Amino acid sequence: MTAQDRSQSPTWVRRTLGPMRRGSLRGSIFTLMSAAIGSGVLLLPYAFSLVGLPLGLLTLFFGTYCLATSLRLIMTISHITGCDSYAKSAAAVLGPSAGRALACLMVGEALCGQASFIKFLSDLLPRVLPSVFGGFSKPQMAVIVVCLAFPASACRDLSVLRHVTMISFFSLAFMATLVVSGALGGPVLDDEHMEVIMHGRGTSTLHVLPQTWSIVLSALYCQHVAIPVYRQLHNSDSRRVNKVLLRSCTALSVMYAVVASCGIVAHGAATPENILLAYPKDHRAASLAQLLTGCSLLVALPLGVQPARDQFPEVLRAWRALFQALARFCRNLFSAQELSGPVSSTMRVVHTACILSAAASLAVVFPSVTAIVGIATGFGSVLWTFIMPVVMILILRHRAGKERCLIEGPGSGIRERLLSSPLSSPPMSPCPSPRFSPTPSIPEIPPMTLNEEEPEMCMHIDEPDSGKRSTVVFTGKTREEEGSDVYSPPHKRNIPDHYEHYPWSFHFVVGVFSLCIGSGLGLTAAYQSLRRVLG
């Protein structure tokens, strides 16, 4: 590199302190973190007090690994199918009915998540600004929170929030400083306090572990913005995608670990559900932390509304199919459009109002945030962020094995290598080397032909590792030699009719196994929360 190139290349200071552009690394990282930082981080010290510090840290780090795996799977599926939303990808792989069912599931889970945000904000705002919000009831506070979050929630693009997403990181850092100072300046720990730190509150560990797991997943939940972030990321090659995932997940897990560990050390068995409520009302630092946390929740609220709003037309279609008598009314009122058609500004505002109103109603009905988190995480988040991505990837791998002959072109090899090891680096081959970076732009990569078979080129994928790339094996015939056999039926071609095996990489096996364990714990937590709510 010449001196002129070095002078023109952006330095670390310019990249870090320069303006945050649309699709930048910092904007994508802060968007993921802002979507995750919400009510879950306030519950983490309480979750650690249930199982103890060692098991709590293990649960948090395991949840971070599951988060990174889930994000890679969702981005990989979007890249392979060429769809711009998760429900569209599910419809392309599993069929229209599965896409509509998944859209209903995502909207329901998003409503529970927004309800937890509204419930926390309804508790925080009267404490931070008692002169303004002190005389309002819980339902009135829910309406006020909806009104505050509505303008940003009705925006079309997530990138408009890129300049305010940093407040979530700063609020988490300040809250971590507050909790750490409280732990360092606290009294000497007695034996009972140490018992809570090491082993929890004395209840059965196996009984409270699913609840702890659901709270951890709620604190890490940001998969709903994975596809919007991926599609808006400028030059979304493997290295930039890996940077976004690695930095956001690492920063979240480290700061969450600090907050949760110091929270249980400072308060022990008396740790409340909301760690900020453990401080007196006249505590100035705690009041500032509550104000910053409230602002971060107001930022996270629109980030959760937009993905739910994108799926809302499909939810209306599903309801219209179930209630044929109301079909004309729903069509005229909500104007549910086609999957590929844009939603008008008026309908976007109407859909946003419906989602926020439903979330506010849930916040008033549910007795506690942990009940909302348990049900939403188990029956919603786990199903569409853990189970469904694995199912879709396995189906795509199976179809790729049956469709051995694909259309010749640069996109075919990329798709085959993605299917060989979908956990590698989407969009990237199994080889994690930065030297190989295929053209990453989604519009330039045609959607995968799931039900077509062409004989020009046969693909065989070797076991991927760090030093070997996937190999492409041609049939050995040219187009002239094949002649009329090119478009002949499969049984008349001179091609062996067998299933092409695609080996499972070690990372793929570990990722699938981890998501299966997380799914089992999440469903157990949902069952326990539902029993507490109903009984």
Short mmCIF file of C-alpha atoms in Angstrom, two decimals, residues 430-431 462-471:
data_model
loop_
_atom_site.label_atom_id
_atom_site.label_comp_id
_atom_site.label_asym_id
_atom_site.label_seq_id
_atom_site.Cartn_x
_atom_site.Cartn_y
_atom_site.Cartn_z
CA PRO A 430 -18.12 -23.06 4.56
CA CYS A 431 -14.54 -21.83 4.28
CA ASP A 462 -16.91 -32.02 0.63
CA GLU A 463 -16.73 -31.74 4.41
CA PRO A 464 -15.93 -28.05 5.01
CA ASP A 465 -13.06 -27.02 7.20
CA SER A 466 -10.83 -24.03 7.68
CA GLY A 467 -8.40 -25.03 4.94
CA LYS A 468 -10.51 -26.65 2.24
CA ARG A 469 -13.23 -25.27 0.07
CA SER A 470 -16.20 -27.09 -1.35
CA THR A 471 -15.51 -28.70 -4.70
#
